[in-house]
Amino acid sequence: MTAWSLVEGAFRLRATETGVAAAAQQANRSAAEARKQQVGTISRQAAPRHVLGEQRGFSEGPSAVLDAFRSQRRRFITSLRGFDASAWHTPTRCARWSVHDVVRHVRDRAVLHVARLGGRPDQFGVPAAIHQPTTPVGRPAHSAGQTPDETLRELILLVDEEDRLLQRKARLDPSETRLGPLRRTLHWSVSSTHSFWDAWVHERDIALPLGLKLPYPIAELRLATMYGLLAAAAPAGWAGEYIRTTVQLEGSRDPSYEITHAGDNIKVITSPESDAELAGDAVAVLDSLAGRGPMPREVFGIASAVVSQLTLLREVAT
């Protein structure tokens, strides 16, 4: 065998070994990619889907509603404690309401919520229909004549009692439904979630004109988002016209939300899907659905039958 033959044989062996190694590397890469795709598929399938239903409550349980109340109430009261006289008299996003007027409204809503949690009669009636531009003038009349300090002191006491009653109710978690503020039959915890959402929206009514930043915990923002969508779907249900749509909200922690129903039970479900019928900025959409800022067709960038149905809440939100 010549030297050249030996060299040629060595090159062939090396080429074979290189080819085998390359093939093995490719196989390893393919296997790794397959595992990655499998893990991704499993992760997407295993991603928790949160559900908020009118008649069955929140899938995370009433304790999650209590946690959202606590984070919102603490942040709100901390802000109020730092207000000076000029801040209390600053106009807000609510027509003809100052900061003090809004806080009085939140205080009055807390009185109502505490009474319901404690099984006591309401101390005052709630109008069947509330119109944002006209109702605010007389709405907080139940706390009329109070100074800001008096309103704040009463709100702090009410929030403490609210927390105690919510804790007790969450521990017992009765399968109890009642007629909610939007004339829909609600699980007791969803009725309480309306009070949370009302305070959450009014906190924004105060914070934005004052230039305050509102850092939202993930769970709190999720519940406010899901209830905001649930509430927006409620008025169409009065006429038996139940909404089915998907909404993608930029800035939210969930890829999208599905608004649907089972019979007369409206539900909002988080979804891992990124494609949705409607899309917009999270807080802009929530504000718009609650009667603040541009119309929903503007924030969604589309005019459709579903958007018109979701717009109905603006007629009764305050």
Coordinates of C-alpha atoms in Angstrom, one line a residue:
M1 CA 0.0 0.0 0.0
T2 CA 1.4 3.4 -1.0
A3 CA 1.8 6.3 1.3
W4 CA -0.8 8.1 -0.8
S5 CA -3.3 5.3 -0.2
L6 CA -2.7 5.5 3.5
V7 CA -3.3 9.2 3.5
E8 CA -6.4 8.8 1.4
G9 CA -7.7 6.2 3.7
A10 CA -7.1 8.4 6.7
F11 CA -9.0 11.3 5.0
R12 CA -11.9 8.9 4.2
L13 CA -12.0 7.7 7.8
R14 CA -11.9 11.3 9.2
A15 CA -14.6 12.3 6.7
T16 CA -16.7 9.4 7.8
E17 CA -16.1 10.2 11.5
T18 CA -16.9 13.9 10.8
G19 CA -20.0 12.9 9.0
V20 CA -21.1 10.6 11.8
A21 CA -20.4 13.4 14.3
A22 CA -22.2 16.0 12.3
A23 CA -25.2 13.6 11.9
A24 CA -25.2 13.0 15.7
Q25 CA -25.0 16.7 16.4
Q26 CA -27.9 17.3 14.0
A27 CA -29.9 14.5 15.6
N28 CA -29.2 16.0 19.0
R29 CA -30.3 19.5 17.8
S30 CA -33.5 18.0 16.3
A31 CA -34.2 16.1 19.5
A32 CA -33.6 19.3 21.6
E33 CA -35.8 21.3 19.3
A34 CA -38.5 18.6 19.6
R35 CA -38.2 18.6 23.4
K36 CA -38.4 22.5 23.4
Q37 CA -41.5 22.4 21.2
Q38 CA -43.0 19.7 23.4
V39 CA -42.3 21.7 26.5
G40 CA -43.7 24.8 24.9
T41 CA -46.9 22.9 24.0
I42 CA -47.2 21.4 27.4
S43 CA -46.6 24.9 28.9
R44 CA -49.3 26.4 26.8
Q45 CA -51.7 23.6 27.6
A46 CA -50.9 23.8 31.3
A47 CA -51.1 27.6 31.5
P48 CA -53.8 28.4 34.0
R49 CA -57.0 29.7 32.6
H50 CA -58.6 32.1 35.0
V51 CA -62.4 32.3 34.9
L52 CA -64.7 34.9 36.3
G53 CA -68.4 33.9 36.0
E54 CA -71.4 35.9 37.2
Q55 CA -73.0 33.0 39.1
R56 CA -70.0 30.9 40.1
G57 CA -67.5 33.5 41.0
F58 CA -63.7 33.7 40.4
S59 CA -61.8 30.5 39.7
E60 CA -59.1 31.6 42.2
G61 CA -61.7 31.8 44.9
P62 CA -63.1 34.6 47.1
S63 CA -59.7 34.9 48.9
A64 CA -58.3 36.4 45.6
V65 CA -61.1 39.0 45.7
L66 CA -60.1 39.8 49.2
D67 CA -56.4 40.2 48.2
A68 CA -57.4 42.6 45.4
F69 CA -59.5 44.7 47.8
R70 CA -56.6 44.9 50.2
S71 CA -54.0 46.0 47.7
Q72 CA -56.3 48.6 46.2
R73 CA -57.7 50.0 49.5
R74 CA -54.2 50.3 51.1
R75 CA -52.8 52.1 48.1
F76 CA -55.8 54.4 47.9
I77 CA -55.8 55.3 51.6
T78 CA -52.0 55.9 51.5
S79 CA -52.5 58.4 48.7
L80 CA -55.4 60.1 50.5
R81 CA -53.4 60.6 53.6
G82 CA -50.8 62.6 51.7
F83 CA -53.3 65.0 50.1
D84 CA -53.3 68.7 51.1
A85 CA -56.3 71.1 50.8
S86 CA -55.7 71.9 47.2
A87 CA -55.6 68.2 46.2
W88 CA -58.9 67.5 47.9
H89 CA -60.6 70.3 45.8
T90 CA -59.0 69.3 42.5
P91 CA -61.5 68.5 39.7
T92 CA -61.5 64.8 38.6
R93 CA -62.5 62.9 35.5
C94 CA -66.1 62.7 36.9
A95 CA -68.2 65.6 35.7
R96 CA -68.6 68.2 38.4
W97 CA -66.9 66.0 41.1
S98 CA -63.9 67.2 43.1
V99 CA -61.4 64.7 44.6
H100 CA -63.4 65.0 47.9
D101 CA -66.7 64.2 46.1
V102 CA -65.2 61.1 44.6
V103 CA -63.8 59.9 47.9
R104 CA -67.2 60.6 49.5
H105 CA -68.8 58.4 46.8
V106 CA -66.3 55.6 47.5
R107 CA -67.1 56.0 51.2
D108 CA -70.8 55.7 50.5
R109 CA -70.2 52.6 48.3
A110 CA -68.2 51.1 51.2
V111 CA -71.2 51.7 53.5
L112 CA -73.4 49.8 51.1
H113 CA -70.9 47.0 50.7
V114 CA -70.3 46.5 54.4
A115 CA -74.1 46.4 54.9
R116 CA -74.5 43.7 52.3
L117 CA -71.6 41.6 53.6
G118 CA -73.1 41.8 57.1
G119 CA -76.6 40.9 56.0
R120 CA -78.0 44.2 57.0
P121 CA -80.4 46.4 55.1
D122 CA -78.9 49.1 52.9
Q123 CA -78.7 52.5 54.6
F124 CA -79.7 54.2 51.4
G125 CA -81.1 53.3 48.0
V126 CA -79.1 53.1 44.8
P127 CA -80.6 54.6 41.6
A128 CA -81.7 52.0 39.1
A129 CA -79.9 54.0 36.4
I130 CA -76.9 56.2 36.8
H131 CA -75.8 58.6 34.1
Q132 CA -72.2 59.9 34.4
P133 CA -72.7 63.6 33.3
T134 CA -75.8 64.2 35.5
T135 CA -76.0 61.9 38.5
P136 CA -72.8 63.0 40.3
V137 CA -74.3 66.3 41.6
G138 CA -76.6 64.5 44.0
R139 CA -75.0 61.1 44.3
P140 CA -72.7 61.6 47.3
A141 CA -75.4 63.4 49.3
H142 CA -75.3 60.7 52.1
S143 CA -72.0 62.1 53.3
A144 CA -72.8 65.7 52.6
G145 CA -71.2 68.3 54.9
Q146 CA -68.2 66.2 55.8
T147 CA -64.7 67.6 55.8
P148 CA -62.0 65.6 53.9
D149 CA -60.6 64.5 57.3
E150 CA -64.0 63.2 58.4
T151 CA -64.5 61.3 55.1
L152 CA -61.1 59.8 55.3
R153 CA -61.5 58.7 58.9
E154 CA -64.9 57.0 58.1
L155 CA -63.5 55.3 55.0
I156 CA -60.6 53.8 57.1
L157 CA -63.0 52.4 59.6
L158 CA -65.3 51.1 56.9
V159 CA -62.3 49.4 55.1
D160 CA -61.3 47.7 58.3
E161 CA -64.8 46.3 58.8
E162 CA -65.1 45.4 55.1
D163 CA -61.9 43.4 55.4
R164 CA -63.1 41.5 58.5
L165 CA -66.4 40.7 56.9
L166 CA -64.8 39.6 53.6
Q167 CA -62.4 37.4 55.5
R168 CA -65.3 35.7 57.2
K169 CA -67.4 35.4 54.1
A170 CA -64.4 34.0 52.1
R171 CA -63.8 31.4 54.7
L172 CA -67.4 30.2 54.7
D173 CA -67.8 30.9 50.9
P174 CA -71.6 30.2 50.8
S175 CA -73.1 29.4 47.4
E176 CA -75.1 32.5 47.6
T177 CA -76.3 34.7 44.7
R178 CA -78.0 38.1 44.8
L179 CA -79.1 40.8 42.4
G180 CA -76.1 42.9 41.5
P181 CA -75.8 46.6 40.8
L182 CA -76.1 45.9 37.1
R183 CA -79.4 44.0 37.6
R184 CA -77.7 40.6 37.0
T185 CA -77.8 37.6 39.3
L186 CA -74.3 37.4 40.8
H187 CA -72.4 35.1 43.1
W188 CA -71.8 37.0 46.3
S189 CA -68.1 37.4 45.6
V190 CA -68.8 38.8 42.2
S191 CA -71.1 41.4 43.7
S192 CA -68.2 42.3 46.0
T193 CA -65.9 42.5 43.0
H194 CA -68.2 45.2 41.6
S195 CA -67.4 47.3 44.7
F196 CA -63.7 46.6 44.2
W197 CA -63.9 47.6 40.5
D198 CA -65.9 50.8 41.3
A199 CA -63.2 51.9 43.8
W200 CA -60.5 50.9 41.3
V201 CA -62.0 53.1 38.5
H202 CA -62.6 56.0 40.9
E203 CA -59.0 55.8 42.2
R204 CA -58.0 56.4 38.5
D205 CA -60.4 59.3 38.4
I206 CA -58.4 61.0 41.1
A207 CA -54.9 59.8 40.3
L208 CA -54.7 60.9 36.7
P209 CA -55.7 64.6 37.2
L210 CA -53.2 64.7 40.1
G211 CA -50.4 63.1 38.1
L212 CA -50.1 60.1 40.5
K213 CA -48.7 56.8 39.3
L214 CA -50.6 53.6 40.1
P215 CA -48.5 50.5 40.4
Y216 CA -50.9 47.6 40.0
P217 CA -50.0 44.1 41.3
I218 CA -50.6 41.4 38.6
A219 CA -53.5 39.7 40.4
E220 CA -55.3 43.0 41.1
L221 CA -55.0 44.2 37.5
R222 CA -56.2 40.8 36.3
L223 CA -59.3 40.9 38.4
A224 CA -60.1 44.6 37.5
T225 CA -59.6 43.7 33.8
M226 CA -61.8 40.6 33.9
Y227 CA -64.6 42.3 35.9
G228 CA -64.4 45.4 33.6
L229 CA -65.1 43.1 30.7
L230 CA -67.8 41.2 32.5
A231 CA -69.6 44.4 33.5
A232 CA -69.4 45.7 29.9
A233 CA -71.0 42.5 28.7
A234 CA -73.9 42.8 31.2
P235 CA -76.2 45.4 29.7
A236 CA -76.6 43.5 26.4
G237 CA -77.7 40.5 28.5
W238 CA -80.7 42.5 29.8
A239 CA -82.2 41.9 26.4
G240 CA -80.9 38.3 26.2
E241 CA -78.2 39.4 23.7
Y242 CA -75.2 37.6 25.1
I243 CA -71.8 38.6 23.7
R244 CA -69.2 36.1 22.4
T245 CA -65.9 37.7 21.5
T246 CA -62.1 37.7 22.3
V247 CA -60.2 40.8 23.4
Q248 CA -56.4 41.3 23.4
L249 CA -55.3 44.0 25.8
E250 CA -51.8 45.5 25.6
G251 CA -50.2 45.9 29.0
S252 CA -52.2 43.1 30.6
R253 CA -50.5 39.9 31.9
D254 CA -52.8 37.6 29.9
P255 CA -52.5 37.1 26.1
S256 CA -56.2 37.6 25.6
Y257 CA -59.6 37.3 27.2
E258 CA -62.7 35.5 26.0
I259 CA -66.1 36.9 26.8
T260 CA -68.7 34.2 26.5
H261 CA -71.7 32.7 28.4
A262 CA -73.3 29.5 29.4
G263 CA -77.0 30.0 29.3
D264 CA -77.6 33.3 31.1
N265 CA -74.3 33.1 33.0
I266 CA -71.8 35.6 31.5
K267 CA -68.1 34.6 31.9
V268 CA -64.7 36.1 31.1
I269 CA -61.9 33.6 30.6
T270 CA -58.2 34.3 30.2
S271 CA -56.8 32.7 27.0
P272 CA -53.3 31.7 25.8
E273 CA -54.2 32.7 22.3
S274 CA -52.8 35.9 20.9
D275 CA -55.3 36.3 18.1
A276 CA -58.4 38.2 19.1
E277 CA -61.4 39.9 17.5
L278 CA -60.8 43.1 19.4
A279 CA -57.5 44.7 20.6
G280 CA -56.4 47.8 22.4
D281 CA -54.4 49.2 25.3
A282 CA -55.6 47.6 28.6
V283 CA -56.2 50.7 30.8
A284 CA -57.5 52.8 27.9
V285 CA -60.1 50.0 27.1
L286 CA -61.1 49.6 30.8
D287 CA -61.5 53.4 31.1
S288 CA -63.5 53.6 27.9
L289 CA -65.9 50.8 28.8
A290 CA -66.5 52.5 32.2
G291 CA -67.4 55.8 30.6
R292 CA -64.1 57.6 30.7
G293 CA -62.3 59.0 27.7
P294 CA -62.8 58.0 24.0
M295 CA -65.6 55.7 22.9
P296 CA -64.8 52.0 22.7
R297 CA -64.9 52.1 18.8
E298 CA -62.0 54.6 19.0
V299 CA -59.9 52.6 21.5
F300 CA -60.5 49.3 19.7
G301 CA -60.1 51.0 16.3
I302 CA -63.2 49.3 14.9
A303 CA -67.0 49.8 14.8
S304 CA -68.9 46.5 15.1
A305 CA -72.1 45.1 16.6
V306 CA -70.0 43.6 19.5
V307 CA -68.3 46.9 20.2
S308 CA -71.7 48.6 20.2
Q309 CA -73.0 46.1 22.8
L310 CA -69.9 46.6 25.0
T311 CA -70.5 50.4 24.8
L312 CA -73.8 50.1 26.6
L313 CA -72.1 50.1 30.0
R314 CA -71.1 53.8 29.5
E315 CA -74.8 54.8 29.9
V316 CA -75.0 53.5 33.5
A317 CA -71.4 53.6 34.8
T318 CA -70.4 56.3 37.3

